[in-house]
Amino acid sequence: RHHLIRFCPSRHDRPFHDPETHHFCFYIYIIPVAVGLELLWRGAPAAHPAGSGRGREEIDEKAERTRGAAANPNPRFQGCHSQAASQATGVMALVYRVPSLPSSRLEVSLYNGPDQGYLRGVECSAFWRDSSLAWSIDKRMLVSCSVGVGSRRGNRMMVAASPPTEDAVIATEPLTKEDLVAYLASGCKPKDKWRIGTEHEKFGFEVGTLRPMKYEQIADLLNGIAERFSWDKVMEGNKIIGLKQGKQSISLEPGGQFELSGAPLETLHQTCAEVNSHLYQVKAVAEEVGIGFLGIGFQPKWELKDIPVMPKGRYEIMRNYMPKVGSLGLDMMFRTCTVQVNLDFSSELDMIRKFRAGLALQPIATAIFANSPFTEGKPNGYLSMRSQIWTDTDNDRTGMLPFVFDDSFGFEQYVEYALDVPMYFVYRNKKYIDCTGMSFQDFMVGKLPSVPGELPTLNDWENHLTTIFPEVRLKRYLEMRGADGGPWRRLCALPAFWVGLLYDDISLQNILDMISDWTKEERMMLRRKVPVTGLKTPFRDGFLRHVAENVLELAKDGLERRGYKEAGFLREVSDIVRTGVTPAEKLLELYHGKWGGSVDPVFEELLY
């Protein structure tokens, strides 16, 4: 099997020959065996536009330091660089920043070692911008980059191009806090590159018994989807634990909750079509074996002991640790489902604005999408039990992050927060190593007790960021995490809500003006009370419903200004906001009336 490497000294999307610059793109076919490929390029021009790569597996070794700090609290990241991207895609980008490059000689080695698996779908693009070299590499491939001049972090660097949980090459130089900050800053991109990434989880169950799916049934389902619809299987050992197809993936939460992590897409029409396609494929296979899927925020019927445990090493570590730091952590792992949207930012300042708006309004999203009123067959006293569970899961890594509203907040402050969050694990030699309660700061100086002497890679840092669970989470993009899982018809409304508010400058500014005098105590009060009282939560001179009406109107206006005719996706939540009656309250009305005190009918009411 042959794979194509494209090497282009100019812009990577130009044709074979660029008549303006007289640069050529060279196309090289290679056979993916244990061989080395040397590319030597001399006489590069001083500067060319940089490209971009997308994915959770991207690494940005040094963020571009640009000038012009007037509009940015942190001048090091004014404007940021647009090479790294936001949502999960399965593509890794390596960007190596050269502080000074007096020579134009560049030497790059690509090879597929005997233990690295075969080279898949590789595309390499090299181009210059302010002495920057960017590479985009697909899947697993070991890369060694040698720059023909010295730099302050050495002449040679090696990384493993791999998913976040794959092995990383042992680091030989310590990471600095600057590296960790640069990693976050690498997510910045211009507005025309912003994308929408939607994720949703759902409970699988046996149609006849309503019992949760066993792992064996889940494995059969994953294999069936892979074979019928051409997905690639994701394995841990000899167990199938997920699927990948292009830039979207299917994964398993600890209790077998089925999650779609969507591709980064331009419009809500595209992301909604992706959801519909996924649900069609899942139903086509699941219905043949008597499996259904339930769209709700918390398991309504079954006890914790009834939920299967997925064969993933990281979940075993978390399961042992959770009872030590909170009373509801296992419920979070095994009995909750959510829908969330991941969104981009253009600069550090833009990230700050969106982070603050997202945090302040997260309780409103929780109220609008509240959909988890049952536990073990009975009402649990909450409209969003899922949201309530997060208040007693692990306070070291959850919550409303009041420091985001400090004047000093930026990428660096988030890094300092994340460094203080205790670790869960590191991944070495295809195994998860328990590091619960240990310090990433100790790891950075080679003093992690579980792996003494080892230094972290950016892959380890990326893994660590995924173990932090605030209401809004920062990676190389922002995750809005406050909504309950719900039925098919509401899945597209959540991204519409946030895109309308955060991707339109006017709506975002109006939101920031609205929340500018909200106090920390008011934000915390909303977080505490909304899981119980939803849109009927008292707020200032009225109820939260009145604020939500204004917010929803701003979201609608923002969508209309985008010009993609996306405002219709908000119709599913318009009545909720207008009446103040949440989905959970409608379920409770059915429970006390038509359903005769049984939760079993919810499996049909909210069936995908």
Coordinates of C-alpha atoms in Angstrom, one line a residue:
R1 CA 0.0 0.0 0.0
H2 CA 1.4 3.4 -1.0
H3 CA 0.9 6.6 0.7
L4 CA 1.4 10.2 -0.5
I5 CA 3.6 12.8 1.1
R6 CA 3.3 16.2 -0.3
F7 CA 6.2 18.6 0.3
C8 CA 5.5 22.2 -0.7
P9 CA 7.9 25.1 0.1
S10 CA 5.0 27.5 -0.6
R11 CA 1.4 27.5 0.4
H12 CA 0.1 24.0 0.9
D13 CA -3.1 24.4 -1.1
R14 CA -1.4 25.8 -4.2
P15 CA -1.1 23.7 -7.4
F16 CA 1.9 21.7 -8.4
H17 CA 3.7 24.8 -9.7
D18 CA 3.1 28.3 -8.4
P19 CA 3.7 30.7 -11.3
E20 CA 4.0 33.7 -9.0
T21 CA 6.8 32.3 -6.8
H22 CA 8.2 29.6 -9.1
H23 CA 8.1 27.2 -6.2
F24 CA 7.3 23.5 -6.8
C25 CA 5.4 21.0 -4.7
F26 CA 7.1 17.6 -4.8
Y27 CA 4.9 14.5 -4.5
I28 CA 6.7 11.4 -3.1
Y29 CA 5.2 8.0 -2.9
I30 CA 6.6 5.8 -0.1
I31 CA 5.9 2.2 1.0
P32 CA 5.2 2.2 4.8
V33 CA 7.9 -0.2 6.0
A34 CA 10.8 0.4 8.4
V35 CA 12.7 2.7 6.2
G36 CA 13.9 6.3 6.5
L37 CA 13.0 9.2 4.2
E38 CA 15.3 12.2 4.1
L39 CA 14.0 15.5 2.6
L40 CA 16.5 18.3 2.1
W41 CA 15.4 21.7 1.3
R42 CA 17.7 24.6 0.6
G43 CA 17.1 28.3 -0.3
A44 CA 13.7 28.8 1.3
P45 CA 12.2 32.3 1.0
A46 CA 12.1 34.4 4.1
A47 CA 8.4 34.2 4.8
H48 CA 5.3 32.5 3.5
P49 CA 1.8 32.1 4.9
A50 CA 1.3 29.4 7.5
G51 CA -1.4 26.7 7.3
S52 CA -3.4 25.0 9.9
G53 CA -4.0 21.5 11.3
R54 CA -6.9 20.3 13.4
G55 CA -7.2 17.9 16.2
R56 CA -6.8 17.0 19.9
E57 CA -3.5 15.3 18.9
E58 CA -2.0 18.6 17.7
I59 CA 1.2 19.8 19.4
D60 CA 2.4 23.4 19.3
E61 CA 6.0 23.4 20.5
K62 CA 6.4 27.2 20.6
A63 CA 3.5 29.7 20.2
E64 CA 4.2 32.6 17.9
R65 CA 5.2 35.8 19.7
T66 CA 3.6 38.6 17.9
R67 CA 3.7 42.3 18.4
G68 CA 1.0 44.8 19.3
A69 CA -0.2 44.2 22.8
A70 CA -2.7 47.1 23.0
A71 CA -5.9 45.0 22.9
N72 CA -4.5 41.9 24.6
P73 CA -3.9 41.5 28.4
N74 CA -1.0 39.2 27.5
P75 CA 1.1 40.7 24.7
R76 CA 2.9 37.4 24.1
F77 CA -0.2 36.0 22.4
Q78 CA -1.6 39.1 20.7
G79 CA -3.5 37.7 17.7
C80 CA -2.2 34.2 18.5
H81 CA -1.3 31.9 15.6
S82 CA -3.9 30.0 13.7
Q83 CA -2.0 26.8 13.0
A84 CA -3.5 24.7 15.8
A85 CA -7.2 24.0 15.8
S86 CA -10.1 23.1 18.1
Q87 CA -12.2 20.1 18.0
A88 CA -11.2 16.4 18.0
T89 CA -10.2 15.2 14.6
G90 CA -7.6 12.5 14.8
V91 CA -5.0 14.7 13.1
M92 CA -1.8 15.8 14.8
A93 CA 0.0 19.0 14.0
L94 CA 3.6 19.6 15.1
V95 CA 4.7 23.2 15.0
Y96 CA 8.3 23.9 15.8
R97 CA 9.2 27.5 16.3
V98 CA 12.7 28.5 15.5
P99 CA 13.7 31.6 17.5
S100 CA 16.3 32.6 14.9
L101 CA 17.2 31.1 11.6
P102 CA 20.2 32.7 10.0
S103 CA 20.6 29.7 7.7
S104 CA 18.0 28.6 5.2
R105 CA 19.1 24.9 5.5
L106 CA 16.4 22.7 6.8
E107 CA 16.7 18.9 7.3
V108 CA 13.8 16.7 8.2
S109 CA 13.8 13.0 8.8
L110 CA 10.6 10.9 8.6
Y111 CA 10.7 7.3 9.3
N112 CA 8.4 4.4 10.3
G113 CA 10.2 2.4 12.9
P114 CA 9.6 -1.3 13.3
D115 CA 7.4 -0.8 16.4
Q116 CA 5.5 2.2 15.2
G117 CA 2.9 0.4 13.1
Y118 CA 2.5 1.3 9.4
L119 CA 2.3 4.8 8.0
R120 CA -1.3 5.8 7.3
G121 CA -2.6 8.6 5.2
V122 CA 0.4 10.9 5.7
E123 CA 0.4 14.4 4.5
C124 CA 3.4 16.6 5.3
S125 CA 3.4 20.3 4.5
A126 CA 6.3 22.5 5.3
F127 CA 6.2 26.3 4.9
W128 CA 7.7 29.4 6.4
R129 CA 6.3 32.2 8.3
D130 CA 8.5 34.3 10.6
S131 CA 10.9 31.3 10.8
S132 CA 8.2 28.8 11.6
L133 CA 7.9 25.2 10.3
A134 CA 4.6 23.4 10.5
W135 CA 3.9 19.8 9.9
S136 CA 0.6 18.0 9.7
I137 CA 0.8 14.3 10.3
D138 CA -2.0 11.8 10.3
K139 CA -2.3 8.9 12.9
R140 CA 0.8 7.2 14.4
M141 CA 4.2 8.1 13.0
L142 CA 7.5 8.9 14.6
V143 CA 8.9 12.3 13.5
S144 CA 12.4 13.6 14.0
C145 CA 13.0 17.2 13.1
S146 CA 16.6 18.6 12.9
V147 CA 17.1 22.3 12.3
G148 CA 20.4 23.2 10.8
V149 CA 21.1 25.9 13.4
G150 CA 21.0 26.0 17.1
S151 CA 18.0 27.0 19.2
R152 CA 17.7 27.6 22.9
R153 CA 15.9 24.3 23.4
G154 CA 18.4 22.2 21.4
N155 CA 18.9 21.2 17.8
R156 CA 16.8 18.1 17.8
M157 CA 13.3 17.2 18.9
M158 CA 11.2 14.0 18.7
V159 CA 7.5 13.5 19.4
A160 CA 5.1 10.7 18.9
A161 CA 2.3 11.6 16.5
S162 CA -0.5 9.7 18.2
P163 CA -3.9 9.9 19.8
P164 CA -3.9 11.5 23.3
T165 CA -3.7 8.0 25.0
E166 CA -0.9 6.6 22.8
D167 CA 2.7 6.3 23.9
A168 CA 4.8 9.5 23.8
V169 CA 8.5 9.5 23.2
I170 CA 10.4 10.1 26.4
A171 CA 11.2 13.8 26.8
T172 CA 14.8 14.7 27.2
E173 CA 14.3 18.3 28.2
P174 CA 11.9 19.6 30.8
L175 CA 8.7 21.3 29.7
T176 CA 8.4 24.9 31.0
K177 CA 5.3 26.7 32.0
E178 CA 5.8 28.8 28.8
D179 CA 5.4 25.6 26.8
L180 CA 2.1 24.8 28.5
V181 CA 0.8 28.3 27.9
A182 CA 1.9 28.1 24.3
Y183 CA 0.0 24.9 23.9
L184 CA -3.3 26.6 24.8
A185 CA -2.4 29.7 22.8
S186 CA -1.9 27.6 19.7
G187 CA -5.6 27.2 19.5
C188 CA -6.2 30.7 18.3
K189 CA -7.4 31.1 14.8
P190 CA -9.0 33.8 12.6
K191 CA -12.7 34.0 12.5
D192 CA -13.1 32.4 9.1
K193 CA -11.4 29.3 10.5
W194 CA -13.8 28.9 13.5
R195 CA -15.7 25.7 13.6
I196 CA -18.4 24.0 15.6
G197 CA -17.8 20.6 17.3
T198 CA -20.8 18.9 18.9
E199 CA -20.6 16.0 21.3
H200 CA -23.5 14.0 22.8
E201 CA -23.9 10.9 25.0
K202 CA -26.8 8.5 25.3
F203 CA -27.7 5.4 27.3
G204 CA -28.0 2.1 25.5
F205 CA -30.5 -0.5 26.8
E206 CA -32.1 -3.8 26.0
V207 CA -35.5 -3.0 24.5
G208 CA -37.2 -6.0 26.2
T209 CA -35.8 -5.6 29.7
L210 CA -34.7 -1.9 29.7
R211 CA -31.5 -3.1 31.3
P212 CA -28.2 -1.3 30.4
M213 CA -26.2 -2.8 27.6
K214 CA -23.4 -5.2 28.6
Y215 CA -20.0 -4.6 27.2
E216 CA -20.3 -7.7 24.9
Q217 CA -23.4 -6.1 23.3
I218 CA -21.6 -2.8 22.9
A219 CA -18.7 -4.6 21.3
D220 CA -21.1 -6.3 18.8
L221 CA -22.7 -2.9 18.1
L222 CA -19.4 -1.2 17.5
N223 CA -18.2 -4.0 15.2
G224 CA -21.5 -3.9 13.3
I225 CA -21.3 -0.2 12.7
A226 CA -17.6 -0.5 11.7
E227 CA -18.3 -3.2 9.1
R228 CA -21.5 -1.7 7.7
F229 CA -20.6 1.9 7.6
S230 CA -16.8 1.8 7.1
W231 CA -15.6 3.1 10.5
D232 CA -12.1 2.3 11.8
K233 CA -11.9 0.4 15.1
V234 CA -10.2 1.8 18.1
M235 CA -8.8 -0.9 20.3
E236 CA -7.3 -1.1 23.8
G237 CA -5.5 -4.4 24.0
N238 CA -7.8 -6.9 22.3
K239 CA -11.0 -4.9 23.3
I240 CA -12.8 -2.6 20.9
I241 CA -13.5 0.6 22.7
G242 CA -14.5 3.0 20.0
L243 CA -14.6 3.9 16.3
K244 CA -13.2 6.6 14.1
Q245 CA -14.2 7.9 10.7
G246 CA -12.5 11.0 9.3
K247 CA -12.7 13.7 11.9
Q248 CA -15.5 12.2 14.0
S249 CA -15.3 9.4 16.6
I250 CA -17.5 7.2 18.7
S251 CA -16.2 6.5 22.2
L252 CA -17.5 4.8 25.4
E253 CA -18.0 6.5 28.7
P254 CA -17.3 4.5 31.9
G255 CA -20.7 3.0 32.1
G256 CA -21.1 2.3 28.4
Q257 CA -22.7 5.6 27.5
F258 CA -22.3 5.9 23.7
E259 CA -20.7 9.2 22.7
L260 CA -20.4 10.8 19.3
S261 CA -17.6 13.4 19.1
G262 CA -18.4 15.3 16.0
A263 CA -16.0 16.7 13.4
P264 CA -15.3 20.4 13.5
L265 CA -17.8 21.8 11.0
E266 CA -18.6 25.3 9.6
T267 CA -22.4 25.5 10.1
L268 CA -25.1 24.2 12.3
H269 CA -26.7 22.6 9.3
Q270 CA -23.6 20.5 8.9
T271 CA -23.3 19.5 12.5
C272 CA -27.0 18.6 12.7
A273 CA -26.7 16.5 9.5
E274 CA -23.7 14.8 11.1
V275 CA -25.8 14.0 14.2
N276 CA -28.7 12.7 12.1
S277 CA -26.3 10.5 10.1
H278 CA -24.8 9.0 13.2
L279 CA -28.1 8.3 14.8
Y280 CA -29.3 6.6 11.6
Q281 CA -26.3 4.4 11.5
V282 CA -26.5 3.5 15.2
K283 CA -30.2 2.7 15.0
A284 CA -29.8 0.6 11.8
V285 CA -27.5 -1.8 13.7
A286 CA -28.9 -1.5 17.2
E287 CA -32.5 -2.3 16.2
E288 CA -31.5 -5.6 14.6
V289 CA -30.2 -6.8 18.0
G290 CA -32.9 -5.3 20.2
I291 CA -31.0 -2.3 21.5
G292 CA -32.4 1.1 22.0
F293 CA -30.9 4.4 23.0
L294 CA -32.2 6.9 25.6
G295 CA -31.7 10.7 25.5
I296 CA -31.7 11.8 29.1
G297 CA -29.2 13.4 31.6
F298 CA -29.2 10.7 34.3
Q299 CA -29.9 7.0 34.3
P300 CA -33.6 7.0 35.4
K301 CA -34.1 3.4 36.5
W302 CA -31.0 1.3 37.4
E303 CA -28.7 1.4 40.4
L304 CA -25.0 1.9 40.2
K305 CA -24.4 -1.8 40.7
D306 CA -26.4 -2.6 37.6
I307 CA -24.2 -0.5 35.3
P308 CA -21.5 -2.4 33.4
V309 CA -17.9 -1.2 33.6
M310 CA -16.1 -0.5 30.3
P311 CA -12.6 -2.2 29.8
K312 CA -10.6 1.1 29.7
G313 CA -7.6 1.5 31.9
R314 CA -8.2 5.1 32.7
Y315 CA -11.7 4.4 34.0
E316 CA -10.4 1.8 36.5
I317 CA -8.0 4.4 37.9
M318 CA -10.8 7.0 38.2
R319 CA -13.2 4.5 39.7
N320 CA -10.8 3.8 42.5
Y321 CA -10.1 7.4 43.1
M322 CA -13.5 9.0 42.9
P323 CA -14.8 7.9 46.3
K324 CA -11.8 9.5 48.0
V325 CA -12.7 13.0 46.8
G326 CA -16.5 13.2 46.6
S327 CA -19.6 11.2 47.3
L328 CA -21.1 11.4 43.7
G329 CA -18.1 10.8 41.5
L330 CA -19.1 7.2 40.6
D331 CA -22.6 8.4 39.7
M332 CA -21.0 11.0 37.4
M333 CA -18.9 8.3 35.7
F334 CA -21.5 5.6 35.2
R335 CA -25.0 7.3 35.3
T336 CA -24.8 10.7 33.5
C337 CA -25.1 11.8 29.9
T338 CA -24.4 15.3 28.4
V339 CA -24.5 17.2 25.2
Q340 CA -21.8 19.9 24.7
V341 CA -20.4 22.2 22.1
N342 CA -16.8 23.1 21.4
L343 CA -16.0 26.5 20.0
D344 CA -12.9 28.4 18.8
F345 CA -11.4 31.7 19.7
S346 CA -9.2 34.2 17.7
S347 CA -7.0 35.5 20.5
E348 CA -6.3 35.4 24.2
L349 CA -8.7 38.4 24.6
D350 CA -11.4 36.6 22.6
M351 CA -10.9 33.5 24.7
I352 CA -11.4 35.5 27.9
R353 CA -14.5 37.2 26.6
K354 CA -16.1 33.9 25.6
F355 CA -15.0 32.1 28.7
R356 CA -16.6 34.7 30.9
A357 CA -19.8 34.7 28.9
G358 CA -20.0 30.9 28.9
L359 CA -19.4 30.6 32.6
A360 CA -21.9 33.2 33.6
L361 CA -24.6 31.8 31.3
Q362 CA -23.9 28.1 31.9
P363 CA -26.7 27.9 34.6
I364 CA -29.1 29.2 32.0
A365 CA -28.1 26.4 29.6
T366 CA -28.4 23.9 32.4
A367 CA -32.0 25.2 33.1
I368 CA -33.1 25.2 29.5
F369 CA -31.9 21.7 28.9
A370 CA -32.6 20.2 32.4
N371 CA -33.6 16.7 31.8
S372 CA -32.7 14.3 34.6
P373 CA -35.4 14.2 37.3
F374 CA -35.4 10.5 38.1
T375 CA -33.1 8.2 40.1
E376 CA -33.7 4.5 40.5
G377 CA -37.3 4.7 39.4
K378 CA -38.5 7.7 41.4
P379 CA -38.3 11.5 41.3
N380 CA -35.0 12.6 42.8
G381 CA -35.9 16.2 43.8
Y382 CA -33.9 17.8 41.0
L383 CA -34.6 19.0 37.5
S384 CA -31.0 18.3 36.6
M385 CA -29.6 15.6 38.7
R386 CA -26.6 15.4 36.4
S387 CA -25.7 19.0 37.1
Q388 CA -26.1 18.5 40.9
I389 CA -23.8 15.5 40.8
W390 CA -20.9 17.7 39.6
T391 CA -21.2 19.7 42.8
D392 CA -19.9 16.7 44.8
T393 CA -17.7 14.8 42.4
D394 CA -14.2 16.3 43.0
N395 CA -14.0 20.0 43.8
D396 CA -10.4 20.2 42.9
R397 CA -11.3 19.9 39.2
T398 CA -14.9 21.1 38.8
G399 CA -17.0 24.3 39.3
M400 CA -17.5 27.8 38.1
L401 CA -13.8 29.0 38.2
P402 CA -14.3 32.5 39.7
F403 CA -10.7 33.4 38.8
V404 CA -11.8 33.6 35.1
F405 CA -13.4 37.0 36.0
D406 CA -10.2 38.4 37.5
D407 CA -8.5 41.2 35.6
S408 CA -5.3 39.1 35.4
F409 CA -6.9 36.0 33.8
G410 CA -5.5 34.6 30.6
F411 CA -3.8 31.5 29.2
E412 CA -1.2 31.6 31.9
Q413 CA -3.6 31.7 34.8
Y414 CA -5.5 28.7 33.4
V415 CA -2.2 26.8 33.2
E416 CA -1.5 27.7 36.8
Y417 CA -5.0 26.4 37.8
A418 CA -4.5 23.2 35.8
L419 CA -1.1 22.6 37.3
D420 CA -2.7 22.6 40.7
V421 CA -5.3 20.0 39.8
P422 CA -4.2 16.5 41.0
M423 CA -3.3 14.0 38.2
Y424 CA -5.1 10.8 37.4
F425 CA -2.6 8.9 35.3
V426 CA 0.2 8.8 32.7
Y427 CA 0.2 6.4 29.7
R428 CA 3.3 4.5 29.0
N429 CA 4.0 1.2 27.1
K430 CA 0.3 0.9 26.3
K431 CA -0.6 0.9 30.0
Y432 CA -2.2 3.5 32.3
I433 CA -0.1 4.2 35.4
D434 CA -1.9 5.4 38.5
C435 CA -0.8 8.9 39.4
T436 CA -3.9 9.9 41.4
G437 CA -3.4 12.8 43.7
M438 CA 0.1 13.5 42.3
S439 CA 1.3 16.8 41.0
F440 CA 2.0 17.7 37.4
Q441 CA 4.4 20.2 38.7
D442 CA 6.5 17.4 40.2
F443 CA 6.2 15.6 36.9
M444 CA 7.7 18.6 35.1
V445 CA 10.9 18.2 37.2
G446 CA 11.1 14.4 37.0
K447 CA 9.9 13.8 40.5
L448 CA 6.6 12.0 39.9
P449 CA 6.6 9.0 42.2
S450 CA 4.9 6.7 39.7
V451 CA 7.4 7.3 37.0
P452 CA 10.5 8.6 38.8
G453 CA 13.0 10.4 36.6
E454 CA 10.6 10.7 33.6
L455 CA 9.6 14.1 32.2
P456 CA 6.2 14.9 30.7
T457 CA 5.5 15.5 27.0
L458 CA 2.9 17.8 25.7
N459 CA 0.9 14.7 25.1
D460 CA 0.9 14.1 28.9
W461 CA -0.2 17.7 29.3
E462 CA -3.0 17.3 26.9
N463 CA -4.2 14.1 28.7
H464 CA -4.1 16.0 32.0
L465 CA -6.3 18.8 30.6
T466 CA -8.9 16.2 29.7
T467 CA -9.2 15.2 33.4
I468 CA -10.4 18.7 34.5
F469 CA -14.1 19.2 34.5
P470 CA -15.3 22.8 35.1
E471 CA -18.5 24.1 33.7
V472 CA -16.5 25.6 30.8
R473 CA -13.2 23.9 30.0
L474 CA -10.3 25.4 28.1
K475 CA -8.1 23.3 25.9
R476 CA -7.2 24.6 22.4
Y477 CA -10.9 25.5 22.3
L478 CA -13.7 26.2 24.8
E479 CA -16.1 23.5 25.8
M480 CA -19.6 24.4 27.0
R481 CA -20.4 21.6 29.5
G482 CA -23.5 22.5 31.4
A483 CA -26.4 20.8 29.5
D484 CA -28.1 17.5 30.2
G485 CA -28.3 14.8 27.5
G486 CA -31.6 14.9 25.6
P487 CA -33.6 13.5 22.8
W488 CA -32.8 13.7 19.1
R489 CA -35.0 16.8 18.5
R490 CA -33.0 18.9 21.0
L491 CA -29.4 17.9 20.1
C492 CA -29.0 20.7 17.5
A493 CA -30.4 23.4 19.8
L494 CA -27.5 23.4 22.2
P495 CA -24.8 24.3 19.7
A496 CA -27.2 26.8 18.1
F497 CA -27.6 28.5 21.5
W498 CA -23.9 28.9 22.1
V499 CA -22.9 29.7 18.5
G500 CA -25.5 32.5 18.3
L501 CA -24.1 34.0 21.5
L502 CA -20.4 33.5 21.2
Y503 CA -19.7 33.6 17.4
D504 CA -21.4 36.9 16.8
D505 CA -19.5 40.0 18.1
I506 CA -22.7 42.0 18.8
S507 CA -24.4 39.3 20.8
L508 CA -21.3 38.5 22.7
Q509 CA -20.8 42.1 23.6
N510 CA -24.4 42.4 24.7
I511 CA -24.0 39.3 26.9
L512 CA -20.8 40.8 28.5
D513 CA -22.6 44.0 29.2
M514 CA -25.5 42.1 30.7
I515 CA -23.3 40.1 33.1
S516 CA -20.8 42.8 33.9
D517 CA -22.4 43.6 37.3
W518 CA -23.2 40.0 38.2
T519 CA -21.3 39.2 41.4
K520 CA -19.4 36.0 42.2
E521 CA -22.1 35.3 44.8
E522 CA -24.9 35.6 42.3
R523 CA -23.1 33.3 39.8
M524 CA -22.5 30.7 42.5
M525 CA -26.1 31.0 43.7
L526 CA -27.4 30.3 40.2
R527 CA -25.1 27.3 39.9
R528 CA -26.4 26.0 43.2
K529 CA -30.1 26.6 42.8
V530 CA -30.7 25.9 39.0
P531 CA -30.5 22.1 39.3
V532 CA -33.4 22.3 41.7
T533 CA -35.6 25.1 40.4
G534 CA -34.5 25.5 36.8
L535 CA -35.9 28.6 35.0
K536 CA -38.1 29.4 38.0
T537 CA -34.9 30.3 40.1
P538 CA -35.4 33.7 41.6
F539 CA -32.8 36.2 40.3
R540 CA -32.7 39.9 41.3
D541 CA -36.2 41.4 40.7
G542 CA -37.6 38.4 38.7
F543 CA -36.9 34.9 37.7
L544 CA -34.1 33.3 35.6
R545 CA -36.7 32.8 32.9
H546 CA -36.7 36.5 32.2
V547 CA -33.0 36.6 31.8
A548 CA -33.2 33.5 29.6
E549 CA -35.7 35.2 27.3
N550 CA -33.3 38.0 26.6
V551 CA -30.4 35.6 26.2
L552 CA -32.3 33.4 23.7
E553 CA -33.2 36.5 21.7
L554 CA -29.6 37.5 21.5
A555 CA -28.7 34.0 20.4
K556 CA -31.3 34.2 17.7
D557 CA -30.1 37.6 16.5
G558 CA -26.5 36.3 16.4
L559 CA -27.5 33.3 14.3
E560 CA -29.4 35.5 11.9
R561 CA -26.4 37.8 11.4
R562 CA -24.2 34.8 10.6
G563 CA -26.3 34.5 7.4
Y564 CA -26.7 30.7 7.3
K565 CA -30.4 30.5 8.2
E566 CA -29.6 28.7 11.4
A567 CA -32.0 30.4 13.8
G568 CA -34.6 27.7 13.3
F569 CA -32.6 25.3 15.4
L570 CA -33.6 27.3 18.5
R571 CA -37.3 26.5 18.0
E572 CA -37.0 23.4 20.1
V573 CA -36.2 25.5 23.2
S574 CA -38.2 28.6 22.5
D575 CA -41.3 27.2 24.3
I576 CA -39.2 26.1 27.2
V577 CA -37.9 29.6 27.8
R578 CA -41.3 31.3 27.1
T579 CA -43.2 29.1 29.6
G580 CA -40.4 28.5 32.1
V581 CA -41.3 24.8 32.1
T582 CA -38.1 22.7 31.6
P583 CA -38.1 19.2 29.9
A584 CA -37.6 17.7 33.4
E585 CA -40.8 19.3 34.6
K586 CA -42.7 17.9 31.6
L587 CA -41.4 14.4 32.4
L588 CA -42.4 14.8 36.1
E589 CA -45.9 15.7 34.9
L590 CA -46.1 12.6 32.8
Y591 CA -44.8 10.5 35.7
H592 CA -47.4 11.7 38.1
G593 CA -50.2 11.5 35.5
K594 CA -50.2 9.4 32.4
W595 CA -47.4 7.1 33.4
G596 CA -49.0 6.2 36.7
G597 CA -45.9 6.6 38.9
S598 CA -43.6 4.5 36.6
V599 CA -40.4 5.7 34.9
D600 CA -40.5 2.8 32.4
P601 CA -42.4 4.9 29.8
V602 CA -39.5 7.4 29.6
F603 CA -37.5 4.8 27.7
E604 CA -40.1 5.1 24.9
E605 CA -40.7 8.9 25.4
L606 CA -37.0 9.8 24.9
L607 CA -36.0 6.9 22.6
Y608 CA -33.7 7.9 19.8

